[in-house]
Amino acid sequence: MLWTFDVPMLGAVLVNEEEGVTDDYTVVINPLDGDLKAVRHVDQTIDIGSGPISPVDNFVAGRAVDPAHLPTRMLITSTVGPVPKGKIKLPDVMIEGFATIVHARVRDIIAKQEPDTHQFVPVTLEWKGEEPVGEDYYFFAPCTRLFALDHSKSGPHMKYFTPHPNVVNPRDDVEAGYLSTKRMKKEFYPVFHRSRVVDAQIFGAGDVGTSMLMITDAVKDAFDDAGVTGPVYQGPYALSD
């Protein structure tokens, strides 16, 4: 079986020093250098449709990113300003500007499942006052991209590109199409060809939405066994043939 996951924004109780009150706030991780909006995949080849992969899918599509514009330092902040050390416990998986950031323990789990396969770029996280968190975090980009969707069994909203000489189709057994994720409710059920997934443990599904990160039971179980915090899982999704 396969799974995907969301990472909700981090909530925390922080003290607003100016007003002298305690309340719930949303915590975000803001870049101190670099430019996440300028990050692109190393490989810009069009593999489905008529355009390149959208930058919003840089960290789920299944291609390595060019690290040139990735931040090297990021500040833990909130609606009441930078967060002092010890005010919150950071999760092991976080999202900032569509970028996935993982703790070293997550990197180690993924590297054990699929050695020398995926991309991890170090980033320093800092508390208020430029004090480093003191633990290792990385930008994570999966580097396996598959078109494995079983069109006949997935639903409910398959969409197909209008036939045109400029439309790229990565498969020769079905029309160039993808499963819409606009209504990701209980009726959303992608099914994947086992023969196309084969032994992949983590991959970007290029034919689900504009891209979607998928993980196997083995990866999810490894995360659960290690007590990895952050992800909220969706699935399981079936494998056919």
Short mmCIF file of C-alpha atoms in Angstrom, two decimals:
data_model
loop_
_atom_site.label_atom_id
_atom_site.label_comp_id
_atom_site.label_asym_id
_atom_site.label_seq_id
_atom_site.Cartn_x
_atom_site.Cartn_y
_atom_site.Cartn_z
CA MET A 1 0.00 0.00 0.00
CA LEU A 2 1.00 3.62 -0.53
CA TRP A 3 0.52 6.79 1.49
CA THR A 4 1.00 10.51 1.14
CA PHE A 5 1.10 13.12 3.89
CA ASP A 6 0.45 16.73 4.75
CA VAL A 7 2.41 18.78 7.27
CA PRO A 8 0.11 21.25 9.06
CA MET A 9 1.46 24.60 10.15
CA LEU A 10 3.01 24.38 13.59
CA GLY A 11 0.94 25.86 16.42
CA ALA A 12 2.47 26.84 19.73
CA VAL A 13 1.75 28.75 22.91
CA LEU A 14 4.08 31.73 23.02
CA VAL A 15 4.42 34.73 25.29
CA ASN A 16 3.83 38.10 23.67
CA GLU A 17 6.39 40.08 25.64
CA GLU A 18 5.07 43.48 24.53
CA GLU A 19 1.51 42.80 25.68
CA GLY A 20 2.36 40.39 28.47
CA VAL A 21 -0.11 37.73 27.36
CA THR A 22 0.09 34.09 26.42
CA ASP A 23 -1.79 32.77 23.42
CA ASP A 24 -1.77 30.27 20.57
CA TYR A 25 0.25 31.30 17.53
CA THR A 26 1.26 29.87 14.20
CA VAL A 27 4.97 29.23 13.91
CA VAL A 28 6.76 29.45 10.57
CA ILE A 29 10.36 29.09 9.42
CA ASN A 30 11.51 32.16 7.48
CA PRO A 31 14.59 32.19 5.20
CA LEU A 32 17.42 34.51 6.23
CA ASP A 33 19.17 34.16 2.88
CA GLY A 34 18.62 32.44 -0.45
CA ASP A 35 15.36 32.64 -2.43
CA LEU A 36 12.95 29.70 -2.33
CA LYS A 37 10.88 31.25 -5.13
CA ALA A 38 13.90 31.01 -7.45
CA VAL A 39 14.55 27.31 -6.78
CA ARG A 40 14.12 25.07 -9.83
CA HIS A 41 14.77 21.44 -10.67
CA VAL A 42 18.14 20.54 -12.12
CA ASP A 43 16.29 18.67 -14.87
CA GLN A 44 13.74 20.96 -16.55
CA THR A 45 12.63 18.38 -19.12
CA ILE A 46 8.90 18.30 -19.85
CA ASP A 47 7.69 14.78 -19.10
CA ILE A 48 3.91 15.21 -19.21
CA GLY A 49 1.70 17.83 -20.83
CA SER A 50 3.19 20.85 -22.56
CA GLY A 51 5.02 22.70 -19.78
CA PRO A 52 7.69 22.17 -17.13
CA ILE A 53 6.92 21.03 -13.59
CA SER A 54 5.47 23.84 -11.49
CA PRO A 55 7.86 25.35 -8.90
CA VAL A 56 5.25 24.69 -6.20
CA ASP A 57 6.00 20.98 -6.73
CA ASN A 58 9.78 21.31 -6.44
CA PHE A 59 9.94 19.16 -3.30
CA VAL A 60 7.35 16.51 -4.17
CA ALA A 61 7.78 15.96 -7.91
CA GLY A 62 10.60 13.44 -7.74
CA ARG A 63 13.50 15.45 -9.17
CA ALA A 64 16.57 16.96 -7.56
CA VAL A 65 16.55 20.72 -7.06
CA ASP A 66 19.37 23.11 -7.93
CA PRO A 67 20.67 24.13 -4.47
CA ALA A 68 22.05 27.48 -5.67
CA HIS A 69 19.10 29.48 -4.30
CA LEU A 70 18.28 27.34 -1.27
CA PRO A 71 18.55 29.18 2.06
CA THR A 72 21.42 28.17 4.31
CA ARG A 73 19.88 29.83 7.41
CA MET A 74 16.24 30.04 8.51
CA LEU A 75 14.64 31.82 11.47
CA ILE A 76 11.97 30.22 13.65
CA THR A 77 9.37 32.96 13.97
CA SER A 78 5.66 33.56 14.57
CA THR A 79 2.96 36.19 14.51
CA VAL A 80 4.54 37.72 17.63
CA GLY A 81 8.07 37.68 16.24
CA PRO A 82 11.11 35.39 16.49
CA VAL A 83 10.77 32.45 18.88
CA PRO A 84 13.11 32.23 21.89
CA LYS A 85 14.91 28.98 22.53
CA GLY A 86 12.86 26.42 24.42
CA LYS A 87 9.45 27.95 23.70
CA ILE A 88 8.41 25.18 21.30
CA LYS A 89 9.51 21.70 20.24
CA LEU A 90 10.16 21.54 16.53
CA PRO A 91 8.68 18.59 14.60
CA ASP A 92 10.84 16.27 12.54
CA VAL A 93 9.16 17.23 9.26
CA MET A 94 8.22 20.81 8.36
CA ILE A 95 7.06 22.71 5.29
CA GLU A 96 8.07 26.26 4.37
CA GLY A 97 7.24 27.85 1.05
CA PHE A 98 6.46 24.40 -0.43
CA ALA A 99 9.93 23.24 0.67
CA THR A 100 10.19 20.13 2.85
CA ILE A 101 12.60 20.34 5.79
CA VAL A 102 13.46 17.19 7.74
CA HIS A 103 15.44 16.34 10.86
CA ALA A 104 18.55 14.18 10.55
CA ARG A 105 16.64 11.19 11.96
CA VAL A 106 14.23 11.38 9.02
CA ARG A 107 17.12 11.64 6.58
CA ASP A 108 18.67 8.55 8.14
CA ILE A 109 15.44 6.55 7.83
CA ILE A 110 15.01 7.50 4.18
CA ALA A 111 18.66 6.84 3.39
CA LYS A 112 18.37 3.39 4.96
CA GLN A 113 15.27 2.58 2.90
CA GLU A 114 16.79 3.85 -0.37
CA PRO A 115 20.54 4.52 -0.10
CA ASP A 116 22.09 7.16 -2.36
CA THR A 117 18.77 7.95 -4.02
CA HIS A 118 17.30 11.17 -2.65
CA GLN A 119 18.57 14.72 -2.08
CA PHE A 120 19.33 16.29 1.30
CA VAL A 121 20.77 19.81 1.55
CA PRO A 122 21.80 21.08 5.02
CA VAL A 123 20.07 24.16 6.47
CA THR A 124 20.71 25.86 9.82
CA LEU A 125 17.61 26.71 11.86
CA GLU A 126 17.91 29.55 14.37
CA TRP A 127 16.02 30.75 17.43
CA LYS A 128 15.61 34.38 18.38
CA GLY A 129 18.99 36.13 18.68
CA GLU A 130 20.62 34.07 15.92
CA GLU A 131 21.02 31.10 18.27
CA PRO A 132 21.25 27.87 16.26
CA VAL A 133 18.81 25.10 17.15
CA GLY A 134 21.81 22.82 17.50
CA GLU A 135 20.33 19.86 15.64
CA ASP A 136 20.78 18.91 12.00
CA TYR A 137 18.02 19.72 9.51
CA TYR A 138 17.93 19.31 5.73
CA PHE A 139 15.90 20.32 2.72
CA PHE A 140 14.56 17.05 1.33
CA ALA A 141 13.69 16.41 -2.33
CA PRO A 142 12.75 12.90 -3.48
CA CYS A 143 14.60 11.97 -6.66
CA THR A 144 12.39 9.23 -8.10
CA ARG A 145 9.56 10.32 -10.42
CA LEU A 146 7.04 7.76 -11.66
CA PHE A 147 3.97 7.62 -13.86
CA ALA A 148 2.38 4.55 -12.34
CA LEU A 149 -1.28 5.48 -11.92
CA ASP A 150 -3.86 2.86 -12.89
CA HIS A 151 -6.27 5.08 -14.84
CA SER A 152 -9.00 2.46 -15.01
CA LYS A 153 -9.22 1.99 -11.24
CA SER A 154 -8.44 5.48 -9.91
CA GLY A 155 -11.01 8.15 -9.29
CA PRO A 156 -13.07 10.06 -9.24
CA HIS A 157 -11.75 12.78 -11.55
CA MET A 158 -9.28 11.73 -14.23
CA LYS A 159 -8.38 14.61 -16.52
CA TYR A 160 -6.74 14.29 -19.94
CA PHE A 161 -4.74 16.72 -22.00
CA THR A 162 -6.23 17.83 -25.29
CA PRO A 163 -4.33 15.89 -28.00
CA HIS A 164 -1.69 18.11 -29.60
CA PRO A 165 1.74 17.53 -31.16
CA ASN A 166 3.36 19.47 -28.28
CA VAL A 167 1.80 17.35 -25.53
CA VAL A 168 4.28 14.90 -24.00
CA ASN A 169 2.92 11.56 -22.85
CA PRO A 170 5.24 9.49 -20.61
CA ARG A 171 3.22 6.33 -21.25
CA ASP A 172 2.21 4.49 -24.40
CA ASP A 173 -0.63 2.47 -22.83
CA VAL A 174 -2.97 5.32 -21.82
CA GLU A 175 -3.77 8.88 -22.84
CA ALA A 176 -1.71 11.68 -21.28
CA GLY A 177 -3.70 12.40 -18.14
CA TYR A 178 -3.68 12.84 -14.39
CA LEU A 179 -5.90 12.34 -11.36
CA SER A 180 -7.36 15.62 -10.09
CA THR A 181 -6.75 16.40 -6.42
CA LYS A 182 -9.10 19.40 -6.24
CA ARG A 183 -11.58 17.39 -4.19
CA MET A 184 -9.34 15.35 -1.95
CA LYS A 185 -12.06 13.84 0.20
CA LYS A 186 -13.01 10.28 1.00
CA GLU A 187 -13.82 9.55 -2.64
CA PHE A 188 -10.25 10.36 -3.74
CA TYR A 189 -8.62 7.00 -4.49
CA PRO A 190 -5.49 6.76 -6.62
CA VAL A 191 -4.52 3.19 -7.50
CA PHE A 192 -1.04 2.42 -8.78
CA HIS A 193 0.35 -0.32 -11.01
CA ARG A 194 2.61 -2.48 -8.87
CA SER A 195 4.55 -3.35 -12.03
CA ARG A 196 5.42 0.32 -12.48
CA VAL A 197 6.17 1.12 -8.85
CA VAL A 198 8.32 -2.04 -8.52
CA ASP A 199 10.68 -1.49 -5.56
CA ALA A 200 10.38 2.31 -5.23
CA GLN A 201 9.82 3.31 -1.60
CA ILE A 202 9.47 7.09 -2.02
CA PHE A 203 8.52 8.75 -5.28
CA GLY A 204 6.88 11.72 -6.87
CA ALA A 205 3.70 10.65 -8.65
CA GLY A 206 3.71 12.78 -11.78
CA ASP A 207 0.20 11.74 -12.75
CA VAL A 208 -1.55 12.58 -9.47
CA GLY A 209 -2.48 16.25 -9.44
CA THR A 210 0.46 18.23 -10.72
CA SER A 211 2.68 15.97 -8.56
CA MET A 212 2.29 14.16 -5.25
CA LEU A 213 4.81 12.59 -2.90
CA MET A 214 4.08 8.92 -2.18
CA ILE A 215 5.65 6.60 0.41
CA THR A 216 5.24 2.87 1.01
CA ASP A 217 4.06 1.04 4.13
CA ALA A 218 7.69 0.28 4.91
CA VAL A 219 8.62 3.96 5.04
CA LYS A 220 5.54 4.94 7.05
CA ASP A 221 6.16 2.08 9.50
CA ALA A 222 9.78 3.18 9.89
CA PHE A 223 8.63 6.75 10.59
CA ASP A 224 6.05 5.51 13.11
CA ASP A 225 8.52 3.19 14.84
CA ALA A 226 10.98 6.07 15.22
CA GLY A 227 8.27 8.43 16.50
CA VAL A 228 8.71 10.90 13.63
CA THR A 229 6.59 14.00 14.26
CA GLY A 230 5.00 16.39 11.78
CA PRO A 231 3.28 14.37 9.04
CA VAL A 232 -0.45 13.71 8.90
CA TYR A 233 -0.90 10.72 6.60
CA GLN A 234 -3.52 10.16 3.92
CA GLY A 235 -4.27 6.70 2.55
CA PRO A 236 -3.63 3.86 2.27
CA TYR A 237 -3.80 3.73 -1.51
CA ALA A 238 -3.86 0.44 -3.35
CA LEU A 239 -1.54 -1.26 -5.79
CA SER A 240 -3.01 -3.21 -8.70
CA ASP A 241 -1.60 -6.02 -10.90
#
